Tab-separated table of C-alpha atoms in Angstrom:
chain	number	residue	atom	x	y	z
A	101	MET	CA	-26.230	-19.647	93.490
A	102	PHE	CA	-25.145	-22.232	90.726
A	103	LYS	CA	-26.102	-25.807	91.555
A	104	HIS	CA	-24.362	-29.103	90.135
A	105	SER	CA	-27.598	-29.814	88.171
A	106	ILE	CA	-28.827	-27.374	85.916
A	107	ILE	CA	-31.915	-27.695	83.341
A	108	PHE	CA	-31.390	-26.379	79.998
A	109	LEU	CA	-33.593	-25.610	77.217
A	110	PHE	CA	-32.966	-23.885	73.822
A	111	SER	CA	-36.325	-21.812	73.388
A	112	ILE	CA	-35.126	-18.918	71.289
A	113	CYS	CA	-32.318	-19.665	69.281
A	114	HIS	CA	-30.067	-22.444	68.075
A	115	LEU	CA	-25.978	-22.938	67.632
A	116	PRO	CA	-23.632	-23.614	64.787
A	117	SER	CA	-21.972	-26.742	63.884
A	118	TYR	CA	-18.524	-27.021	62.405
A	119	ILE	CA	-16.869	-29.966	60.745
A	120	CYS	CA	-13.103	-29.887	60.384
A	121	HIS	CA	-10.386	-31.610	62.689
A	122	SER	CA	-12.510	-33.649	65.345
A	123	GLN	CA	-12.343	-34.359	68.820
A	124	ASN	CA	-14.041	-37.054	70.786
A	125	VAL	CA	-17.496	-36.053	72.607
A	126	ILE	CA	-19.285	-38.448	74.977
A	127	ILE	CA	-22.856	-37.978	76.258
A	128	LYS	CA	-24.115	-40.420	78.725
A	129	GLY	CA	-26.676	-40.660	81.165
A	130	LYS	CA	-30.452	-41.519	81.816
A	131	ALA	CA	-33.423	-41.124	79.760
A	132	ASP	CA	-36.960	-41.037	81.489
A	133	THR	CA	-38.034	-44.729	81.541
A	134	SER	CA	-41.374	-43.435	80.263
A	135	TYR	CA	-39.855	-43.725	76.536
A	136	LEU	CA	-39.316	-47.604	77.135
A	137	SER	CA	-42.959	-48.297	76.032
A	138	SER	CA	-42.037	-46.974	72.544
A	139	ALA	CA	-38.425	-46.757	71.977
A	140	ASN	CA	-34.929	-48.206	72.963
A	141	THR	CA	-32.544	-45.913	70.981
A	142	ILE	CA	-31.295	-42.432	71.408
A	143	TYR	CA	-30.227	-40.604	68.277
A	144	ALA	CA	-27.806	-37.622	68.369
A	145	TYR	CA	-27.896	-35.421	65.089
A	146	THR	CA	-26.897	-32.205	63.558
A	147	HIS	CA	-27.945	-30.317	60.928
A	148	ASP	CA	-25.557	-30.811	57.492
A	149	ASP	CA	-26.247	-27.264	56.345
A	150	TYR	CA	-28.186	-24.508	57.353
A	151	ILE	CA	-30.327	-23.743	53.759
A	152	SER	CA	-31.657	-27.139	53.261
A	153	TYR	CA	-31.402	-27.983	56.771
A	154	ARG	CA	-30.748	-31.815	56.204
A	155	GLU	CA	-30.344	-33.877	59.229
A	156	LYS	CA	-26.920	-35.654	59.893
A	157	GLU	CA	-26.890	-38.487	62.490
A	158	LEU	CA	-23.775	-38.382	64.679
A	159	ALA	CA	-24.276	-41.289	66.893
A	160	ASN	CA	-26.987	-43.740	68.258
A	161	SER	CA	-26.959	-45.855	71.599
A	162	THR	CA	-29.261	-48.429	73.032
A	163	ILE	CA	-31.202	-47.471	75.943
A	164	ASP	CA	-31.154	-50.255	78.650
A	165	ALA	CA	-33.970	-51.050	80.710
A	166	LYS	CA	-33.101	-48.588	83.673
A	167	GLY	CA	-32.906	-45.740	81.031
A	168	ASN	CA	-29.212	-45.800	80.608
A	169	PHE	CA	-27.638	-44.616	77.494
A	170	ASN	CA	-23.676	-43.552	76.120
A	171	LEU	CA	-23.201	-41.672	72.979
A	172	SER	CA	-19.955	-41.435	71.366
A	173	PHE	CA	-18.855	-39.140	68.433
A	174	SER	CA	-16.484	-36.082	67.147
A	175	VAL	CA	-16.676	-32.602	66.691
A	176	SER	CA	-14.045	-29.856	65.690
A	177	THR	CA	-15.555	-27.112	67.508
A	178	PRO	CA	-18.796	-26.451	69.755
A	179	THR	CA	-21.890	-27.622	67.813
A	180	TYR	CA	-25.335	-27.338	67.974
A	181	ILE	CA	-26.803	-30.846	68.123
A	182	PHE	CA	-29.946	-32.421	69.180
A	183	LEU	CA	-30.959	-35.807	70.844
A	184	ILE	CA	-34.042	-37.540	69.704
A	185	VAL	CA	-36.056	-40.584	71.478
A	186	ASP	CA	-38.931	-41.385	69.738
A	187	ASN	CA	-40.432	-38.209	68.634
A	188	ALA	CA	-39.037	-36.262	72.147
A	189	LYS	CA	-36.270	-33.842	70.795
A	190	ALA	CA	-33.553	-32.085	73.241
A	191	GLU	CA	-30.910	-29.697	72.209
A	192	MET	CA	-27.634	-28.629	73.578
A	193	VAL	CA	-24.163	-27.603	72.414
A	194	ALA	CA	-21.557	-30.315	72.411
A	195	GLU	CA	-17.563	-29.217	72.770
A	196	PRO	CA	-14.767	-30.957	71.478
A	197	ASN	CA	-12.949	-33.210	73.911
A	198	LYS	CA	-15.721	-33.148	76.602
A	199	THR	CA	-17.871	-35.801	78.355
A	200	TYR	CA	-21.502	-34.614	79.632
A	201	ASN	CA	-23.464	-36.581	82.314
A	202	ILE	CA	-27.179	-36.090	81.442
A	203	ASN	CA	-30.779	-36.931	82.073
A	204	PHE	CA	-33.514	-36.861	79.123
A	205	LEU	CA	-36.571	-35.958	80.875
A	206	ALA	CA	-40.527	-36.953	80.018
A	207	LYS	CA	-42.248	-35.267	77.833
A	208	ASP	CA	-44.775	-32.995	79.375
A	209	SER	CA	-48.167	-35.041	79.767
A	210	ASP	CA	-50.135	-32.677	77.741
A	211	ALA	CA	-47.804	-32.737	74.740
A	212	VAL	CA	-49.188	-33.565	71.537
A	213	ASN	CA	-47.362	-36.405	69.642
A	214	THR	CA	-47.199	-36.366	66.039
A	215	LEU	CA	-45.091	-38.037	63.420
A	216	SER	CA	-43.246	-35.243	61.865
A	217	ILE	CA	-43.037	-32.679	64.465
A	218	ALA	CA	-41.159	-33.447	67.447
A	219	VAL	CA	-42.078	-32.887	70.919
A	220	HIS	CA	-39.499	-30.347	72.743
A	221	VAL	CA	-38.017	-31.730	76.254
A	222	GLU	CA	-35.397	-30.340	78.802
A	223	ILE	CA	-32.057	-31.975	79.422
A	224	GLU	CA	-30.644	-32.053	82.860
A	225	PHE	CA	-26.922	-31.619	83.068
A	226	ASN	CA	-25.362	-33.548	86.045
A	227	ASN	CA	-21.827	-32.524	85.905
A	228	SER	CA	-21.872	-28.991	84.865
A	229	ASP	CA	-20.551	-25.790	86.099
A	230	ASP	CA	-21.288	-22.076	85.926
A	231	LYS	CA	-18.572	-21.522	82.989
A	232	GLU	CA	-19.586	-24.341	80.848
A	233	LEU	CA	-21.050	-23.114	77.412
A	234	ASN	CA	-24.509	-24.581	77.944
A	235	PHE	CA	-24.779	-22.957	81.443
A	236	LEU	CA	-23.848	-19.574	79.996
A	237	ILE	CA	-26.130	-20.072	76.962
A	238	ALA	CA	-29.066	-20.810	79.472
A	239	ASP	CA	-28.014	-18.037	81.706
A	240	PHE	CA	-28.247	-15.496	78.607
A	241	THR	CA	-31.369	-16.909	76.987
A	242	GLY	CA	-32.974	-16.418	80.708
A	243	ARG	CA	-31.979	-12.843	80.758
A	244	TYR	CA	-33.023	-12.284	77.104
A	245	GLU	CA	-36.442	-13.754	77.901
A	246	ALA	CA	-36.784	-11.447	80.707
A	247	PHE	CA	-35.849	-8.671	78.289
A	248	LEU	CA	-38.809	-9.860	75.810
A	249	GLU	CA	-41.128	-10.055	78.437
A	250	TYR	CA	-40.687	-6.661	79.933
A	251	HIS	CA	-40.593	-4.878	76.321
A	252	ARG	CA	-43.457	-6.909	74.997
A	253	PRO	CA	-45.984	-3.919	74.489
A	254	VAL	CA	-43.090	-1.733	73.077
A	255	ILE	CA	-42.330	-4.788	70.651
A	256	ALA	CA	-45.531	-5.673	69.664
A	257	GLN	CA	-46.157	-1.876	68.836
A	258	LYS	CA	-43.003	-1.649	67.037
A	259	ASN	CA	-42.286	1.431	68.795
A	260	SER	CA	-38.734	2.948	67.739
A	261	VAL	CA	-37.888	3.348	71.478
A	262	ILE	CA	-37.268	-0.267	71.592
A	263	PHE	CA	-33.881	-0.046	69.212
A	264	GLY	CA	-32.178	2.159	72.248
A	265	ARG	CA	-33.254	-0.178	74.836
A	266	ILE	CA	-32.037	-3.295	72.853
A	267	ASP	CA	-28.664	-1.332	72.273
A	268	THR	CA	-28.454	-1.006	75.825
A	269	MET	CA	-29.092	-4.974	76.586
A	270	LYS	CA	-27.083	-5.772	73.956
A	271	THR	CA	-23.866	-3.594	75.634
A	272	LEU	CA	-24.791	-5.112	78.954
A	273	CYS	CA	-24.578	-8.508	77.726
A	274	ARG	CA	-21.387	-8.401	76.040
A	275	GLN	CA	-19.873	-6.610	79.049
A	276	LYS	CA	-21.009	-9.558	81.251
A	277	TYR	CA	-19.933	-12.381	79.254
A	278	SER	CA	-16.707	-10.784	77.706
A	279	THR	CA	-14.980	-12.444	80.837
A	280	TYR	CA	-15.569	-15.802	79.568
A	281	GLU	CA	-13.489	-15.281	76.398
A	282	ASN	CA	-16.049	-17.836	74.404
A	283	SER	CA	-16.392	-16.527	70.876
A	284	TYR	CA	-19.408	-19.146	70.686
A	285	LEU	CA	-21.413	-17.409	73.099
A	286	THR	CA	-20.380	-14.129	71.793
A	287	ASN	CA	-21.998	-15.203	68.361
A	288	TYR	CA	-24.992	-16.739	69.948
A	289	ILE	CA	-25.571	-13.136	71.655
A	290	GLU	CA	-25.191	-11.037	68.472
A	291	TYR	CA	-27.162	-12.743	66.399
A	292	THR	CA	-29.878	-13.643	68.754
A	293	PHE	CA	-30.291	-9.451	68.891
A	294	ALA	CA	-29.692	-9.601	65.400
A	295	SER	CA	-32.921	-11.713	64.652
A	296	LEU	CA	-34.806	-9.711	67.271
A	297	GLU	CA	-34.131	-6.308	65.412
A	298	GLU	CA	-34.966	-7.415	61.830
A	299	SER	CA	-38.348	-9.075	63.271
A	300	ILE	CA	-39.051	-5.545	64.385
A	301	ALA	CA	-37.365	-3.311	61.800
A	302	LEU	CA	-39.656	-0.416	60.882
A	303	LYS	CA	-38.430	0.233	57.328
A	304	GLY	CA	-35.643	-0.260	55.479
A	305	THR	CA	-32.746	-2.867	55.659
A	306	GLY	CA	-29.600	-0.792	55.024
A	307	LYS	CA	-28.868	-0.653	58.347
A	308	LEU	CA	-28.993	-4.231	59.393
A	309	PHE	CA	-27.280	-5.057	56.167
A	310	ASN	CA	-24.346	-3.041	57.294
A	311	THR	CA	-24.341	-3.760	60.862
A	312	TYR	CA	-24.619	-7.699	60.861
A	313	ILE	CA	-23.874	-8.766	56.964
A	314	ASN	CA	-21.767	-6.241	54.800
A	315	GLY	CA	-18.031	-6.741	55.405
A	316	LYS	CA	-18.402	-9.223	58.225
A	317	PRO	CA	-17.432	-13.010	58.121
A	318	ILE	CA	-20.117	-14.941	55.995
A	319	GLN	CA	-20.663	-17.933	58.597
A	320	LEU	CA	-22.453	-20.370	56.545
A	321	SER	CA	-22.098	-23.308	59.071
A	322	ASN	CA	-23.291	-21.142	62.087
A	323	TYR	CA	-27.045	-21.799	62.983
A	324	ASP	CA	-27.542	-18.392	64.519
A	325	TYR	CA	-25.885	-16.460	61.645
A	326	MET	CA	-28.153	-18.532	59.396
A	327	PHE	CA	-31.038	-18.217	61.183
A	328	PHE	CA	-30.666	-14.252	60.992
A	329	PHE	CA	-29.433	-14.527	57.347
A	330	ASN	CA	-32.371	-16.474	56.241
A	331	GLN	CA	-34.965	-14.369	58.337
A	332	PHE	CA	-33.067	-11.018	56.787
A	333	PHE	CA	-33.061	-12.216	52.870
A	334	SER	CA	-36.496	-13.792	52.872
A	335	ALA	CA	-38.249	-10.714	51.588
A	336	THR	CA	-35.656	-10.419	48.951
A	337	ALA	CA	-35.910	-13.747	47.827
A	338	SER	CA	-39.828	-13.842	47.714
A	339	ASN	CA	-39.860	-10.584	45.343
A	340	LEU	CA	-37.127	-11.830	42.989
A	341	MET	CA	-38.779	-15.220	42.660
A	342	SER	CA	-42.182	-13.631	42.061
A	343	ALA	CA	-40.444	-11.877	39.104
A	344	SER	CA	-41.312	-13.047	35.601
A	345	LYS	CA	-37.584	-12.605	34.824
A	346	THR	CA	-36.744	-15.044	37.470
A	347	GLN	CA	-39.103	-17.547	36.054
A	348	ASN	CA	-37.470	-17.119	32.719
A	349	GLU	CA	-34.171	-17.807	34.084
A	350	ILE	CA	-35.505	-20.949	35.979
A	351	GLY	CA	-36.852	-22.133	32.814
A	352	ARG	CA	-33.335	-21.693	31.078
A	353	GLN	CA	-31.850	-23.909	33.665
A	354	ASN	CA	-28.784	-21.794	33.858
A	355	PHE	CA	-27.211	-21.434	37.456
A	356	SER	CA	-24.778	-18.680	36.108
A	357	SER	CA	-26.954	-16.387	34.539
A	358	LEU	CA	-29.472	-16.536	37.546
A	359	MET	CA	-26.575	-15.748	39.429
A	360	GLU	CA	-26.106	-12.490	36.891
A	361	TYR	CA	-29.771	-11.563	37.405
A	362	PHE	CA	-29.578	-11.890	41.373
A	363	LYS	CA	-26.409	-9.731	41.800
A	364	GLN	CA	-28.325	-6.717	40.335
A	365	ASN	CA	-29.713	-6.640	43.820
A	366	LYS	CA	-27.264	-4.204	45.796
A	367	HIS	CA	-27.112	-6.762	48.949
A	368	LEU	CA	-26.223	-9.514	46.743
A	369	VAL	CA	-23.111	-8.425	44.943
A	370	ASN	CA	-20.929	-10.809	46.959
A	371	ASP	CA	-20.554	-14.143	45.404
A	372	THR	CA	-21.159	-16.484	48.515
A	373	ILE	CA	-24.058	-14.358	49.632
A	374	CYS	CA	-25.563	-14.398	46.507
A	375	GLU	CA	-25.319	-18.369	45.895
A	376	ALA	CA	-26.871	-18.856	49.462
A	377	VAL	CA	-29.753	-16.600	48.406
A	378	ILE	CA	-30.391	-18.437	45.380
A	379	LEU	CA	-30.598	-21.794	46.949
A	380	LYS	CA	-32.537	-20.271	49.770
A	381	SER	CA	-35.073	-19.056	46.842
A	382	LEU	CA	-34.811	-22.313	45.017
A	383	MET	CA	-35.720	-24.274	48.326
A	384	GLU	CA	-38.980	-22.153	48.769
A	385	TYR	CA	-39.838	-21.924	45.309
A	386	PHE	CA	-42.021	-25.083	44.969
A	387	ARG	CA	-44.659	-22.617	46.879
A	388	TYR	CA	-45.281	-20.812	43.721
A	389	PRO	CA	-47.707	-22.000	40.800
A	390	VAL	CA	-45.323	-22.166	37.988
A	391	TYR	CA	-42.811	-24.517	40.161
A	392	LYS	CA	-41.193	-26.858	37.617
A	393	VAL	CA	-39.110	-29.340	39.896
A	394	ASN	CA	-37.218	-30.709	36.956
A	395	SER	CA	-36.041	-27.146	36.113
A	396	VAL	CA	-35.171	-26.508	39.850
A	397	VAL	CA	-33.217	-29.708	39.946
A	398	ALA	CA	-31.170	-29.381	36.931
A	399	ILE	CA	-30.084	-25.813	38.385
A	400	LEU	CA	-28.927	-27.229	41.880
A	401	GLU	CA	-27.138	-29.922	40.041
A	402	GLN	CA	-24.933	-27.217	38.545
A	403	ALA	CA	-25.189	-25.173	41.918
A	404	SER	CA	-23.505	-27.884	43.332
A	405	LYS	CA	-20.418	-27.888	41.244
A	406	GLN	CA	-20.164	-24.723	40.353
A	407	CYS	CA	-20.770	-22.692	43.455
A	408	LYS	CA	-17.619	-21.272	44.865
A	409	ALA	CA	-18.360	-21.750	48.676
A	410	LYS	CA	-18.262	-25.603	49.785
A	411	GLU	CA	-20.966	-25.023	52.305
A	412	ASN	CA	-23.514	-23.792	49.431
A	413	GLN	CA	-21.887	-26.757	46.915
A	414	ARG	CA	-23.401	-29.018	50.041
A	415	SER	CA	-26.225	-27.204	50.552
A	416	ALA	CA	-27.150	-27.388	46.862
A	417	GLU	CA	-26.477	-30.924	47.053
A	418	ASN	CA	-28.670	-31.722	49.767
A	419	LEU	CA	-31.518	-29.609	48.417
A	420	LYS	CA	-31.339	-31.608	45.146
A	421	LYS	CA	-31.744	-34.742	47.199
A	422	LYS	CA	-34.721	-33.323	49.448
A	423	LEU	CA	-36.412	-32.360	46.077
A	424	SER	CA	-36.116	-35.416	44.370
A	425	VAL	CA	-37.781	-37.264	46.668
A	426	MET	CA	-40.550	-39.282	45.231
A	427	ASN	CA	-40.411	-37.267	41.928
A	428	VAL	CA	-42.706	-38.437	39.133
A	429	GLY	CA	-40.453	-40.603	36.421
A	430	LYS	CA	-38.033	-41.341	39.306
A	431	PRO	CA	-37.481	-45.124	40.660
A	432	VAL	CA	-39.046	-45.554	43.877
A	433	PRO	CA	-36.889	-45.570	47.125
A	434	GLN	CA	-35.400	-48.828	47.979
A	435	LEU	CA	-35.776	-48.580	51.459
A	436	LEU	CA	-36.433	-51.967	53.271
A	437	PHE	CA	-39.607	-53.154	55.034
A	438	GLN	CA	-40.764	-56.031	56.744
A	439	ASP	CA	-43.770	-58.375	55.990
A	440	VAL	CA	-45.877	-59.878	58.771
A	441	ASN	CA	-43.552	-62.632	59.146
A	442	GLY	CA	-40.880	-60.608	59.757
A	443	LYS	CA	-39.115	-61.132	56.264
A	444	THR	CA	-37.243	-58.224	54.570
A	445	VAL	CA	-39.260	-56.772	51.416
A	446	SER	CA	-38.520	-54.197	48.893
A	447	LEU	CA	-40.880	-52.424	46.715
A	448	SER	CA	-38.974	-53.692	43.992
A	449	GLU	CA	-40.157	-57.141	44.373
A	450	PHE	CA	-43.545	-55.577	42.935
A	451	LYS	CA	-42.371	-54.800	39.572
A	452	GLY	CA	-44.701	-55.734	36.774
A	453	LYS	CA	-47.810	-54.317	38.094
A	454	TYR	CA	-48.907	-50.868	39.174
A	455	VAL	CA	-48.690	-50.486	42.864
A	456	TYR	CA	-51.218	-48.148	44.923
A	457	LEU	CA	-49.119	-47.561	48.152
A	458	ASN	CA	-49.881	-45.845	51.453
A	459	PHE	CA	-48.239	-45.324	54.667
A	460	CYS	CA	-50.632	-45.853	57.841
A	461	ALA	CA	-50.784	-46.472	61.507
A	462	SER	CA	-52.924	-48.658	63.521
A	463	TRP	CA	-53.938	-45.603	65.635
A	464	CYS	CA	-55.060	-43.118	62.796
A	465	SER	CA	-58.523	-42.726	62.466
A	466	SER	CA	-58.612	-41.433	59.060
A	467	CYS	CA	-56.290	-44.368	58.039
A	468	MET	CA	-58.903	-46.900	59.140
A	469	GLN	CA	-61.751	-45.143	57.302
A	470	GLU	CA	-60.034	-44.853	53.821
A	471	MET	CA	-58.637	-48.497	54.333
A	472	MET	CA	-62.030	-49.982	54.556
A	473	LEU	CA	-62.693	-48.762	51.006
A	474	ILE	CA	-59.712	-50.638	49.810
A	475	PRO	CA	-61.129	-54.075	49.734
A	476	GLU	CA	-63.740	-52.967	46.884
A	477	LEU	CA	-61.084	-51.564	44.949
A	478	LYS	CA	-58.879	-54.281	45.192
A	479	LYS	CA	-61.665	-56.599	43.907
A	480	MET	CA	-62.224	-54.618	40.905
A	481	TYR	CA	-58.671	-53.607	40.051
A	482	GLY	CA	-56.509	-56.164	41.724
A	483	SER	CA	-55.494	-57.790	38.338
A	484	LYS	CA	-53.480	-54.818	37.453
A	485	ILE	CA	-52.879	-52.936	40.506
A	486	THR	CA	-51.052	-54.426	43.634
A	487	PHE	CA	-52.221	-52.769	46.924
A	488	VAL	CA	-49.483	-51.949	49.525
A	489	SER	CA	-49.789	-50.398	53.010
A	490	VAL	CA	-46.626	-49.748	55.119
A	491	SER	CA	-47.375	-49.243	58.763
A	492	VAL	CA	-45.439	-46.705	60.585
A	493	ASP	CA	-46.411	-47.788	64.349
A	494	LYS	CA	-43.833	-47.737	66.947
A	495	LYS	CA	-43.953	-51.629	67.347
A	496	THR	CA	-44.725	-54.556	64.537
A	497	ASP	CA	-47.093	-55.989	67.263
A	498	ALA	CA	-49.512	-53.021	66.688
A	499	MET	CA	-49.560	-53.669	63.242
A	500	LYS	CA	-50.165	-57.294	63.532
A	501	ASN	CA	-52.694	-56.972	66.365
A	502	PHE	CA	-54.489	-54.227	64.059
A	503	LEU	CA	-54.759	-56.889	61.094
A	504	LYS	CA	-55.837	-59.422	63.325
A	505	LYS	CA	-58.822	-57.497	64.347
A	506	ASN	CA	-59.383	-56.856	60.652
A	507	PRO	CA	-59.353	-59.596	58.434
A	508	LYS	CA	-60.866	-58.021	55.255
A	509	LEU	CA	-58.027	-55.889	54.945
A	510	ASP	CA	-56.192	-58.916	52.848
A	511	TRP	CA	-53.616	-56.999	50.971
A	512	THR	CA	-49.933	-56.863	51.527
A	513	PHE	CA	-49.036	-54.931	54.908
A	514	LEU	CA	-45.372	-53.857	55.545
A	515	TYR	CA	-43.651	-52.355	58.634
A	516	CYS	CA	-41.225	-49.662	58.695
A	517	ASP	CA	-39.294	-49.429	61.804
A	518	ASN	CA	-37.643	-46.224	60.956
A	519	PHE	CA	-40.041	-43.479	60.715
A	520	LYS	CA	-37.277	-41.061	60.059
A	521	LYS	CA	-35.872	-42.812	56.820
A	522	ALA	CA	-39.909	-43.095	55.636
A	523	LYS	CA	-39.873	-39.459	55.947
A	524	GLU	CA	-36.690	-38.558	54.063
A	525	GLU	CA	-36.825	-41.285	51.370
A	526	PHE	CA	-40.830	-41.022	50.860
A	527	ASN	CA	-41.604	-37.677	52.036
A	528	VAL	CA	-44.135	-38.921	54.554
A	529	LEU	CA	-45.008	-36.083	56.671
A	530	THR	CA	-48.468	-37.368	57.884
A	531	VAL	CA	-50.432	-40.413	57.528
A	532	PRO	CA	-52.316	-41.650	55.744
A	533	THR	CA	-50.170	-40.694	52.473
A	534	TYR	CA	-50.256	-42.263	49.278
A	535	TYR	CA	-48.442	-42.941	45.984
A	536	LEU	CA	-49.062	-44.826	42.707
A	537	ILE	CA	-46.140	-46.626	41.409
A	538	ASP	CA	-45.813	-48.077	37.773
A	539	PRO	CA	-44.802	-51.624	36.413
A	540	LYS	CA	-41.069	-50.409	35.807
A	541	GLY	CA	-40.937	-49.462	39.525
A	542	ASN	CA	-41.167	-45.700	38.760
A	543	VAL	CA	-43.372	-43.005	40.744
A	544	LEU	CA	-46.073	-42.293	38.767
A	545	THR	CA	-48.219	-39.859	40.803
A	546	SER	CA	-46.928	-38.261	43.832
A	547	PRO	CA	-48.923	-38.196	45.869
A	548	ALA	CA	-51.918	-40.082	44.753
A	549	GLY	CA	-55.294	-39.671	45.251
A	550	LYS	CA	-57.124	-40.902	48.266
A	551	PRO	CA	-59.342	-44.679	48.036
A	552	GLN	CA	-62.472	-42.179	47.860
A	553	ASP	CA	-60.894	-40.271	44.925
A	554	ILE	CA	-58.514	-42.526	43.098
A	555	GLU	CA	-60.891	-44.809	40.894
A	556	PRO	CA	-60.919	-42.514	37.918
A	557	THR	CA	-57.050	-43.177	37.607
A	558	PHE	CA	-57.763	-47.231	38.144
A	559	ILE	CA	-60.434	-47.094	35.359
A	560	GLN	CA	-57.638	-45.715	32.762
A	561	ILE	CA	-55.163	-48.407	34.175
A	562	LYS	CA	-57.480	-50.799	33.810
A	563	LYS	CA	-58.109	-50.048	30.037
A	564	LYS	CA	-54.456	-50.228	29.361
A	565	LYS	CA	-53.325	-53.274	27.603
């Protein structure tokens, strides 16, 4: 029997987002007060596209002393969103013109806290009913997980008998949920099973292509479709990118000729699909030894204008921004920081000298160990090089207390009060992270060597007039 309060956790798939004619959404409620020691803001995000997965902020709200918050933003259709408090992340679907009353629950006591990887938590809906979309998705997800658990041995063995059982389960789910006439839910179910079938396909991809892609609507703004799409074309992208012909085409920096080459594949004759697969391939290209970021960025610049699908244009633009972060020769981002006295500081203020920049945190033991090597480096190379450390601690007092306890660390320390911005603009995925900036304010080395390895570079700098 349905209760007026439900707990909902996306554990298998995610949901789509569209931005057209918008209506307001309100999400209000309480965050567990355990978060207040490290955060006082809750954020709502979605993805701007499903190739780069660039995050797009929808709204933010202060969390008061009792944990209360109130978020307000606009969407045009049911939209997958995620709520962030500190490094805790909860997922849900926001429907236009709806008000949600939720509880953002605490993290598990044994959750591992990291800077770049969010800890998934549950949210509790206080004003839902058994026809509400989040409830229906949770209901289906429970049945789907039970199906997976029951058939785990057969799935693990990739026994062909599983495909018949999947077809039966799909039919039963379609019958059960068809009465709700919810196209969003229908799509969610369809591509949940599509992703499962792709993951255990025994041989060939023709049947999957014809069932779920060929002649079907191309849903570039739908998370579930694109989750399957990216999974399905992963092998195709790898094979094409490893070919010497592709390397030559990328070297030519010509998006049109790359399209012509990729369209020789039988699954990529459709322009929109081919564009999306090229973008997906370029996003993963950095893993290859021959990777040349300038060539990739040049192609993405062309793609952002030449792609026929607007969604692919947006993906290309987002990928270009993502891959251009802290590139050698590019100006260092002008994100604003605070010094120990609360004064706003930009890295542009250090122009005229080389800058050895590192991102750190007071709780990071490896940061501490490596910092202890910097005073000697500063003594030897400080006339040519400015040493700057940026703290990503949750509170500025943590940095100040750390410096009081370590007076030998006497170079410039700054505080970044928004790790998400540091992650986006400086590609800081973990601490410590090091960069070397030239006197003109451009990136010289990305990433730079650690203090125990950087001295040969410093020696060369010192020799320069």
